[in-house]
XYZ file of C-alpha atoms in Angstrom:
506
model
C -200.674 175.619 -90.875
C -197.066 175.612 -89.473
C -195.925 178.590 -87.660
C -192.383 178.116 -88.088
C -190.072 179.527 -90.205
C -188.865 177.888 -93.902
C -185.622 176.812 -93.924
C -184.261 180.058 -94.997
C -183.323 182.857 -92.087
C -181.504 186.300 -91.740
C -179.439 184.568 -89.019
C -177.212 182.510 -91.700
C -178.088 184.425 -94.534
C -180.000 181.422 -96.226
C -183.178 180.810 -98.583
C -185.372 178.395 -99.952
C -184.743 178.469 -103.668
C -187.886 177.789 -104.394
C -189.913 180.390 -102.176
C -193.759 180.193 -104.021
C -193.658 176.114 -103.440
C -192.441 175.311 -99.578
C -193.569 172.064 -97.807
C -194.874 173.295 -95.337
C -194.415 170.599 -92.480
C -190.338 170.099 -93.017
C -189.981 173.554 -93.860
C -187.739 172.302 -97.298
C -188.677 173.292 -101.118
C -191.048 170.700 -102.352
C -188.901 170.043 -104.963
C -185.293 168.974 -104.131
C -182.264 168.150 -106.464
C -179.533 170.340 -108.560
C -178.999 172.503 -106.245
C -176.146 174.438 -104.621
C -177.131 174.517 -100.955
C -178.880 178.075 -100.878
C -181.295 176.560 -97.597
C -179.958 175.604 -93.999
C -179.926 172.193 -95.007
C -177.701 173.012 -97.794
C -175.042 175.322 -95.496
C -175.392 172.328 -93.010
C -174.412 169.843 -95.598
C -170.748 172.100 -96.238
C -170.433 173.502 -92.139
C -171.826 171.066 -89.757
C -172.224 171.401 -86.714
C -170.874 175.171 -86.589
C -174.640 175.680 -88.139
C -176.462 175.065 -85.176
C -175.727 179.013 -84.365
C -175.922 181.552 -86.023
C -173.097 182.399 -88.997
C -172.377 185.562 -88.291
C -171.616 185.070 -84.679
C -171.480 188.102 -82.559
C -171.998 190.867 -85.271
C -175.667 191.118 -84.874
C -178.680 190.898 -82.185
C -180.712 188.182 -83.257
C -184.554 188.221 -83.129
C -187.358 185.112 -83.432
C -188.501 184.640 -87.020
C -191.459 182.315 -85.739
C -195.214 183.708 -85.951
C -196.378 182.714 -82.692
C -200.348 182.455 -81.975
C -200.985 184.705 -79.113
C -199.303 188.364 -78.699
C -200.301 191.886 -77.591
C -201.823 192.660 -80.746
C -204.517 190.244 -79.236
C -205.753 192.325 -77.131
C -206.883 196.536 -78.107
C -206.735 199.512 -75.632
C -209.613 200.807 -73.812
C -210.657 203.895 -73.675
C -212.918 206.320 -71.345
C -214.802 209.517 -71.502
C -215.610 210.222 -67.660
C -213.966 210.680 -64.237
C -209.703 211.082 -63.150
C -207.187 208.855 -61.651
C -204.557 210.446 -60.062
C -205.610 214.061 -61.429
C -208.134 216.553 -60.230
C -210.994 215.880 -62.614
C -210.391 219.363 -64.602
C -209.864 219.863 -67.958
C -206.078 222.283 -67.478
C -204.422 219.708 -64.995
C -205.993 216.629 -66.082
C -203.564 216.172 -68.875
C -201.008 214.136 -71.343
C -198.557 216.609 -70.185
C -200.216 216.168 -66.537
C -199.559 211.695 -66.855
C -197.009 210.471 -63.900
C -194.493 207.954 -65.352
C -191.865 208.624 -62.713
C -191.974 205.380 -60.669
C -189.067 203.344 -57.936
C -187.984 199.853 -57.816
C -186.387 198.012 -55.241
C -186.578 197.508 -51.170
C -184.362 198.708 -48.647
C -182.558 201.160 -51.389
C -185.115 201.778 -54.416
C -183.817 203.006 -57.500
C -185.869 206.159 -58.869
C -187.114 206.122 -62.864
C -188.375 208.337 -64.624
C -190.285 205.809 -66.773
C -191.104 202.195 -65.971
C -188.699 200.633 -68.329
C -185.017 198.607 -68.771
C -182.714 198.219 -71.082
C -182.027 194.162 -71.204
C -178.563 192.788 -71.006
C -176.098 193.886 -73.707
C -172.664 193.658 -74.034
C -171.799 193.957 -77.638
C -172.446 196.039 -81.030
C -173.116 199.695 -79.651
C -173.278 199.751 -76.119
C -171.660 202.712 -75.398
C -174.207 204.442 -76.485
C -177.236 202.057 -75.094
C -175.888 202.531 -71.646
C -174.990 206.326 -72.299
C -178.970 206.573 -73.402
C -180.370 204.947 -70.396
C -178.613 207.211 -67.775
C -180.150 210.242 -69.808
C -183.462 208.683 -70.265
C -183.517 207.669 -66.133
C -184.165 204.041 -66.923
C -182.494 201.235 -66.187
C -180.242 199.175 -68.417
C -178.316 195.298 -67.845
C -174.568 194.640 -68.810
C -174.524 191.536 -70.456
C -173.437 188.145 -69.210
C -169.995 186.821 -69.940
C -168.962 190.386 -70.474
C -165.538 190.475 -69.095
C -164.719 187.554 -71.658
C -164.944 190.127 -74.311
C -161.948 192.004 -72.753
C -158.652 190.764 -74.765
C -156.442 192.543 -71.659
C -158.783 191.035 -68.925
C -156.633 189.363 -66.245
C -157.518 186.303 -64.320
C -155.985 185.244 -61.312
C -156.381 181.880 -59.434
C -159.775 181.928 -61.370
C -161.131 185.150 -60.203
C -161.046 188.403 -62.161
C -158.476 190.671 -61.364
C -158.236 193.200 -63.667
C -160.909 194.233 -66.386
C -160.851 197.293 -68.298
C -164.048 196.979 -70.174
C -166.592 196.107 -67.434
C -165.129 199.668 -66.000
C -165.563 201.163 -69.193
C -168.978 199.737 -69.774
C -170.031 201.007 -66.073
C -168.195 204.506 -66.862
C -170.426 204.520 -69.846
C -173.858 205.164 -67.859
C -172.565 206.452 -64.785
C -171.167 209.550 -67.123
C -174.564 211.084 -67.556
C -176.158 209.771 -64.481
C -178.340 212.001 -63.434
C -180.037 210.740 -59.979
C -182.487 208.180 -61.842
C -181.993 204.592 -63.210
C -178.818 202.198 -62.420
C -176.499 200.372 -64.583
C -176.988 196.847 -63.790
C -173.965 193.751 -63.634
C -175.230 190.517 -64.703
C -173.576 187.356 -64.031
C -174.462 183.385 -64.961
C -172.561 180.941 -63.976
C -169.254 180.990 -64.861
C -169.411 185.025 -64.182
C -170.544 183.894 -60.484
C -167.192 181.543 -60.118
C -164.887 184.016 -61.327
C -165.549 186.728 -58.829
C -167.209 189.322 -61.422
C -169.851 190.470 -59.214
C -167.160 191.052 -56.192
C -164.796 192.647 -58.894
C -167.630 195.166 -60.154
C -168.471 196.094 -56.689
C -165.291 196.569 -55.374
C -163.050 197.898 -58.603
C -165.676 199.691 -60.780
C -168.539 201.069 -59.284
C -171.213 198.684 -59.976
C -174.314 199.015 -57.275
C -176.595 196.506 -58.838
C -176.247 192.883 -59.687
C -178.226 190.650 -61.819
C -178.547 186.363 -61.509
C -179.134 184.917 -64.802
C -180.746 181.898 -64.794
C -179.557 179.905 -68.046
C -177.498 180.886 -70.830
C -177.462 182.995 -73.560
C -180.597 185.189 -73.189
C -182.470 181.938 -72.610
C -182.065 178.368 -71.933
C -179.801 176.244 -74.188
C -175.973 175.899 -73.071
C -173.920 178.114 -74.768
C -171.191 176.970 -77.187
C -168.696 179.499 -78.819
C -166.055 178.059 -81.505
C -162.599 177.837 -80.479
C -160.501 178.999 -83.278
C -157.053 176.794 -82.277
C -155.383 175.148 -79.202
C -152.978 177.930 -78.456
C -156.796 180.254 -78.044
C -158.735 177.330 -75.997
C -155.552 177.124 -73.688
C -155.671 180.995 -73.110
C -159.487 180.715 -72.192
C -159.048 177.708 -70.580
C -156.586 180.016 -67.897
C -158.777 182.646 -67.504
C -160.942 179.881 -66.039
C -163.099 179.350 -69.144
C -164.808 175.346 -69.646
C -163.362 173.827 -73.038
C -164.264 170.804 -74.037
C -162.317 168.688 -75.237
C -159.846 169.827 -72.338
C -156.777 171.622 -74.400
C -154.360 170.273 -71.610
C -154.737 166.943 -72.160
C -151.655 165.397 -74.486
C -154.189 162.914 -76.614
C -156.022 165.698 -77.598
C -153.529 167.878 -78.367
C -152.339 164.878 -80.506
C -155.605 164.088 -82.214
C -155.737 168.198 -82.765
C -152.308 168.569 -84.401
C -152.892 165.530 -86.720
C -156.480 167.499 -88.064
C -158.608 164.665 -86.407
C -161.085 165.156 -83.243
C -164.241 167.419 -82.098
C -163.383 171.050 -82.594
C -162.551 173.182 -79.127
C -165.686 174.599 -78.525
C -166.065 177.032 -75.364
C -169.311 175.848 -73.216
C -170.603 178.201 -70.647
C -171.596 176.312 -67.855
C -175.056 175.465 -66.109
C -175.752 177.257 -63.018
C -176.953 174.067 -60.701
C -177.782 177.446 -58.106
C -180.188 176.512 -55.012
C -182.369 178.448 -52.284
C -179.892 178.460 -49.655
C -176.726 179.138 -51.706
C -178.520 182.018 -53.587
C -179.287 183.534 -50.230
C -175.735 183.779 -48.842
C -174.477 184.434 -51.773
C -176.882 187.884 -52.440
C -176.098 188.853 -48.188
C -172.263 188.413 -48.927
C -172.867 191.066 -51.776
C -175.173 193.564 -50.128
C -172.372 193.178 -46.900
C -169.890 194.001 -50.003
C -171.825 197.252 -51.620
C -174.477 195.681 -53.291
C -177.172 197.880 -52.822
C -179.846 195.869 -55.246
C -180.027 192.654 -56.193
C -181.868 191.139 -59.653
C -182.817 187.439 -61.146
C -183.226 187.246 -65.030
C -185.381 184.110 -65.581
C -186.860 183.424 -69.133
C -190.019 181.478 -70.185
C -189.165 178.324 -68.573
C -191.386 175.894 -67.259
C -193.934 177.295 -64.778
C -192.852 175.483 -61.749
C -189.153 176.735 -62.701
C -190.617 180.372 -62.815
C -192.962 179.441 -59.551
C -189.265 178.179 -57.550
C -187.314 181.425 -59.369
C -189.830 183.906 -57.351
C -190.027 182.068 -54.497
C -185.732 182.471 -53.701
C -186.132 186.260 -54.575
C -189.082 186.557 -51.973
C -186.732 184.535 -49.720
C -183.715 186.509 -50.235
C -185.019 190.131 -50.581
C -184.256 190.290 -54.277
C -185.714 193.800 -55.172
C -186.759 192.753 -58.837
C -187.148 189.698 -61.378
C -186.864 190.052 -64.784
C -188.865 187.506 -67.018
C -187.784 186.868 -70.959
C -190.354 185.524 -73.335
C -189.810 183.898 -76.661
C -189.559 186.519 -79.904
C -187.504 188.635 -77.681
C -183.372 188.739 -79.132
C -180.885 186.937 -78.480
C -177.177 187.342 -78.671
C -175.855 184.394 -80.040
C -178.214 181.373 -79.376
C -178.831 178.323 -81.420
C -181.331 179.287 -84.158
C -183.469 176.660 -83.180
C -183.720 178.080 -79.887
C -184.959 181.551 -81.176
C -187.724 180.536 -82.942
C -188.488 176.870 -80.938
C -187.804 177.309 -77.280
C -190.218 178.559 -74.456
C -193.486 180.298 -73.814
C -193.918 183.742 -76.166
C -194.354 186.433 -73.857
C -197.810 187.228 -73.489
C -198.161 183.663 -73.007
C -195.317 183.832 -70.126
C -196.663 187.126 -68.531
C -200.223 185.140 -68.160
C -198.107 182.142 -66.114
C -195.971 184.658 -64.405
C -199.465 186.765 -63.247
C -201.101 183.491 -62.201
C -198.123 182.314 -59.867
C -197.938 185.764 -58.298
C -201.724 185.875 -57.660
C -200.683 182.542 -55.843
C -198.088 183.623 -54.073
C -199.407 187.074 -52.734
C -202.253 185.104 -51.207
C -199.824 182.965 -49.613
C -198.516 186.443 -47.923
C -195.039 186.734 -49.704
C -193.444 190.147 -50.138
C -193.383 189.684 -53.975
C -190.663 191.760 -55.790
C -190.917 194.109 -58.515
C -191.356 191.887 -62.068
C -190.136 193.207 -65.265
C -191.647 191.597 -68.641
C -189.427 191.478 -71.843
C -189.488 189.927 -75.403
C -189.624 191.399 -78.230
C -191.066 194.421 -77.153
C -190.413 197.306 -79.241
C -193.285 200.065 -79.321
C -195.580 201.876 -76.909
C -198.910 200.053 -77.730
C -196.950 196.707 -76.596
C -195.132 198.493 -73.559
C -198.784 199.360 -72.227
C -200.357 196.047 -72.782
C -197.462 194.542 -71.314
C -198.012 196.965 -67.817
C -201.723 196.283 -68.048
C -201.955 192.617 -68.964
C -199.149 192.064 -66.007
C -200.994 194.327 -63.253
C -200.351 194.636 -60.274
C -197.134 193.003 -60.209
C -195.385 193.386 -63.412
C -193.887 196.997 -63.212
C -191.091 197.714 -65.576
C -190.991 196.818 -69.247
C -188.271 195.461 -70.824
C -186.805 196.941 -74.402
C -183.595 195.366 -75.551
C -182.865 194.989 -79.519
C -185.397 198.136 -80.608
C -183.369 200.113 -78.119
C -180.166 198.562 -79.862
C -181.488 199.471 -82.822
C -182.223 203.214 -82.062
C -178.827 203.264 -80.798
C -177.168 202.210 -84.185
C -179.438 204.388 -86.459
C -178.816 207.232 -84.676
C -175.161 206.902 -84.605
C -175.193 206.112 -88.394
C -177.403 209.448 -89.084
C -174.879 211.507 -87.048
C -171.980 210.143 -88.944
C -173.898 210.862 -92.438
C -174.259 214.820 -90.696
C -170.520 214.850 -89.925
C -169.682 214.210 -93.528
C -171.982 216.112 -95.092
C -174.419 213.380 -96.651
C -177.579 214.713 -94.351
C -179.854 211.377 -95.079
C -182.618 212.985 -97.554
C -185.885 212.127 -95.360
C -184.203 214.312 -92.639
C -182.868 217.300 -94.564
C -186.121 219.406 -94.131
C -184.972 219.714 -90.547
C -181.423 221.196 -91.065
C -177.910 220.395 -91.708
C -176.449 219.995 -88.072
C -177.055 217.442 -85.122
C -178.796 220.220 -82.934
C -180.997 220.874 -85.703
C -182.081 217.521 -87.071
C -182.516 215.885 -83.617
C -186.097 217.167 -81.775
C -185.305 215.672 -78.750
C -181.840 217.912 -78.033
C -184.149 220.815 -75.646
C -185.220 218.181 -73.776
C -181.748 216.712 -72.672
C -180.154 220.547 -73.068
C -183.054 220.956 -69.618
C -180.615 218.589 -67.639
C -177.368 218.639 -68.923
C -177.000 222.623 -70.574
C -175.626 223.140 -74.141
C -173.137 220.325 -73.276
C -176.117 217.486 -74.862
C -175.498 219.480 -78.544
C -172.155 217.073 -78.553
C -173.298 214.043 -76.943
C -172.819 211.350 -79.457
C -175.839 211.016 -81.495
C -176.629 207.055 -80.722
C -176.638 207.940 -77.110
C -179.327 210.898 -78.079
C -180.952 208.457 -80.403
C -181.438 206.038 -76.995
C -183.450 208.858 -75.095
C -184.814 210.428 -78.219
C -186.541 206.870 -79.103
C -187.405 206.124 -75.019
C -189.177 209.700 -75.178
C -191.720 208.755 -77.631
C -192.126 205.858 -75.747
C -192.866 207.871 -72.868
C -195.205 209.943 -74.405
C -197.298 207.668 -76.209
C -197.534 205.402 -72.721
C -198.729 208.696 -71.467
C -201.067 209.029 -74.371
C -202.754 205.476 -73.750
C -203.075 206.400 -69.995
C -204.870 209.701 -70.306
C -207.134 207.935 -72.756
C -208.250 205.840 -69.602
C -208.139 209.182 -67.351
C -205.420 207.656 -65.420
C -203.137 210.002 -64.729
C -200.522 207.483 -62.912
C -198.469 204.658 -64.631
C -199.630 203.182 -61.631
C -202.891 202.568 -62.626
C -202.954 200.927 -65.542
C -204.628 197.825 -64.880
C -206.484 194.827 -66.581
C -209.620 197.030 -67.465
C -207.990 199.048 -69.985
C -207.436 195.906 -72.473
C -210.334 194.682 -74.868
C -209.275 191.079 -75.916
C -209.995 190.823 -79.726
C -210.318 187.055 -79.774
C -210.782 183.871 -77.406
C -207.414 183.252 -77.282
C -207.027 186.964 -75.646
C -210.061 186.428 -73.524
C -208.977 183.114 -72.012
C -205.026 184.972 -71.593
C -207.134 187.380 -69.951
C -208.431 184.276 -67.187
C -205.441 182.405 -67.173
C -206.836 179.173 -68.823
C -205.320 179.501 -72.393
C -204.278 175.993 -73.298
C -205.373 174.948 -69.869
């Protein structure tokens, strides 16, 4: 069987015309000929090369389409009927209600949670309100890469930033309903690094934390954006932006003019980062404010992931982030989705395995997040257990996105009058429809009854993720996030078992 995808996907709004009768190997109809182009083959055939991303650019989060062999839903939850872990073994205090999910991350300056999970880098659709969610949930949550690109008043300067609206805005976001728990996080790749956004966000906006990515766009391939004319690749090209074919140079602008030559096409650039450069680099920002420091690697190969943890043992770096396949994606090559690196159960296994090797080596391993495609509380569990005891924090990116947008769209349906008919057994009004409202009204007053729903939507959605991690944990009568371990996962087939030893495909 093939586990990829037909040659139809949501990202460019194509189909196989023929759905009941694929070919299974090359993905195509089995039966070719009279036909408009309705498959990627066919809107490669009228766009080119443009096709290799996705069509609708940066409108949408993007998510694998692949079915990938191995995942949590490998493994099932164990359960137990005797003793307490972290509770007094007593029916009225050992509890749901009674479960410890409050946890801290970092070294010399932890960060305090009050659940064991962040909000991956975003810097588009709705982030107002994923970063205004986070602060009231207490978690953490990432600003994406390349984010100060997205200003059209940003101001660069001999190739450093020197004036950015929307990376203050985007900080101002979370530290608005901060409420002594969880950070706001500044992530910068390469081209971020050379233009001084980390030292600007320190300095000019508040930022605390910083982020390394390691490779572009959410994971590995170099990132390409379209240039839409010379006068635009000559702007980005001054606010120290690599475009290739260089706009400056006369023969292009020549070959450009006359309609001949490669299109502009904006490439982020590789970081080509080492060991003693990162380490400078993270003690000239903790000198400058800095008061945490975090890698994003993703599913790379395992000597890649091996050298990643080894610099953030060597520089102090307080937590690593690791991004499996299935997880979204911004704006990556579709291809790359659904084709590139190891899915993240698979990942967590290698990334478990080096740290086993590691600790016995007697490093002082930082905290490890997991992330991909994680989007309930069965999978946020497995993913605590399966990585134990180093993996920590869970990552939730695009169903977080996605609780942002809903929400925000039900609010705007109550503020018109159009109460959407599955909720309208609750009430008519925000304070009525949304549960969650007490909860937040215990922190912030009867100020939270006109927080903007998405925001509300955010914590409402991370609070049933809280609870049902809470759920699963009591089930094992451990009363501590902390305990969750390897024992509470039953592996449902081989494959789970040997993720379980570390030897799948070994």
């Amino acid at each position: 069987m093939s586990y990829s995808p037909k040659l139809g996907s949501a990202f460019n709004k194509t189909r196989l015309r023929d759905r009941e009768h694929p070919a299974p190997c090359s993905g195509m109809c089995s039966v070719c000929g009279d036909c408009p182009g309705l498959c990627e083959i066919g809107l490669a055939a009228v766009r080119g090369a443009d096709t290799v991303y996705p069509t609708a650019g940066g409108n949408f989060q993007y998510g694998s389409e692949k079915i990938y062999p191995v995942d949590y839903s490998h493994f099932n939850i164990n359960g137990r009927v005797f003793g307490a872990m972290g509770a007094p073994e007593h029916s009225e205090e050992a509890t749901v209600y009674h479960v410890k999910m409050e946890t801290e991350i970092g070294r010399e300056d932890p960060i305090k949670l009050k659940m064991p999970v962040i909000l991956p880098a975003m810097a588009k659709l709705d982030w107002q309100d994923y970063f205004a969610g986070a602060a009231m949930a207490g978690v953490l949550c990432v600003i994406g890469e390349g984010a100060v690109d997205k200003d059209p008043g940003l101001v660069v300067e001999n190739g450093k930033v020197a004036n950015c609206q929307l990376l203050k805005d985007m900080i101002g976001a979370f530290r608005k309903y901060e409420h002594g728990y969880g950070d706001i996080i500044l992530q910068c790749n390469c081209d971020d690094d050379l233009k001084g956004v980390a030292e600007y966000g320190i300095t000019q906006c508040g930022a605390t934390s910083i982020e390394f990515k390691f490779g572009q766009s959410a994971k590995g391939i170099q990132a390409m954006g379209i240039v839409a004319s010379l006068e635009e690749a000559l702007q980005k090209k001054k606010n120290a932006a690599l475009i290739l074919p260089d706009p400056e140079d006369p023969a292009v602008q020549e070959e450009y003019k006359a309609g001949r030559g490669v299109p502009f096409r904006d490439y982020n650039r590789l970081p080509m980062w080492d060991e003693e450069y990162l380490v400078g680099r993270i003690n000239s920002l903790r000198e400058l404010g800095a008061r945490n420091i975090f890698f994003k690697m993703a599913g790379y190969d395992p000597q890649d992931m091996e050298k990643v943890l080894r610099i953030a043992c060597a520089a102090g770096v307080d937590m690593v982030t690791f991004d499996g396949a299935g997880g979204g994606s911004g704006n990556s090559p579709v291809k790359m989705m659904n084709e590139w690196c190891y899915p993240t159960v698979q990942m967590e296994m290698e990334v478990h395995s080096i740290c086993c090797r590691l600790e016995k080596e007697g490093l002082d391993l930082p905290d490890i997040a997991i992330t991909g495609g994680i989007a309930s509380e069965d999978q946020v569990f497995k993913a605590l257990a399966f990585g134990a005891p180093y993996v920590t924090v869970v990552g939730i990116g695009r169903a977080a996105m996605a609780a942002a947008m809903s929400a925000k769209k039900v609010g705007e349906m109550i503020a018109a009058g159009e109460v959407p008919e599955m909720y309208r057994k609750f009430g008519s009004t925000v304070p009525e429809i949304f549960a969650d409202l007490r909860e937040l009204r215990t922190v912030y007053g009867d100020e939270a009854d006109s927080f903007p729903t998405g925001a509300i939507g955010v914590f409402s959605y991370l609070n049933k993720i809280h609870l049902g991690v809470r759920q699963f944990l009591a089930l094992n009568r451990k009363f501590d996030v902390a305990f969750a371990g390897r024992d509470d996962l039953i592996p449902l087939t081989y494959e789970a078992r040997d993720l379980l030893r570390g030897t799948y495909l070994k």
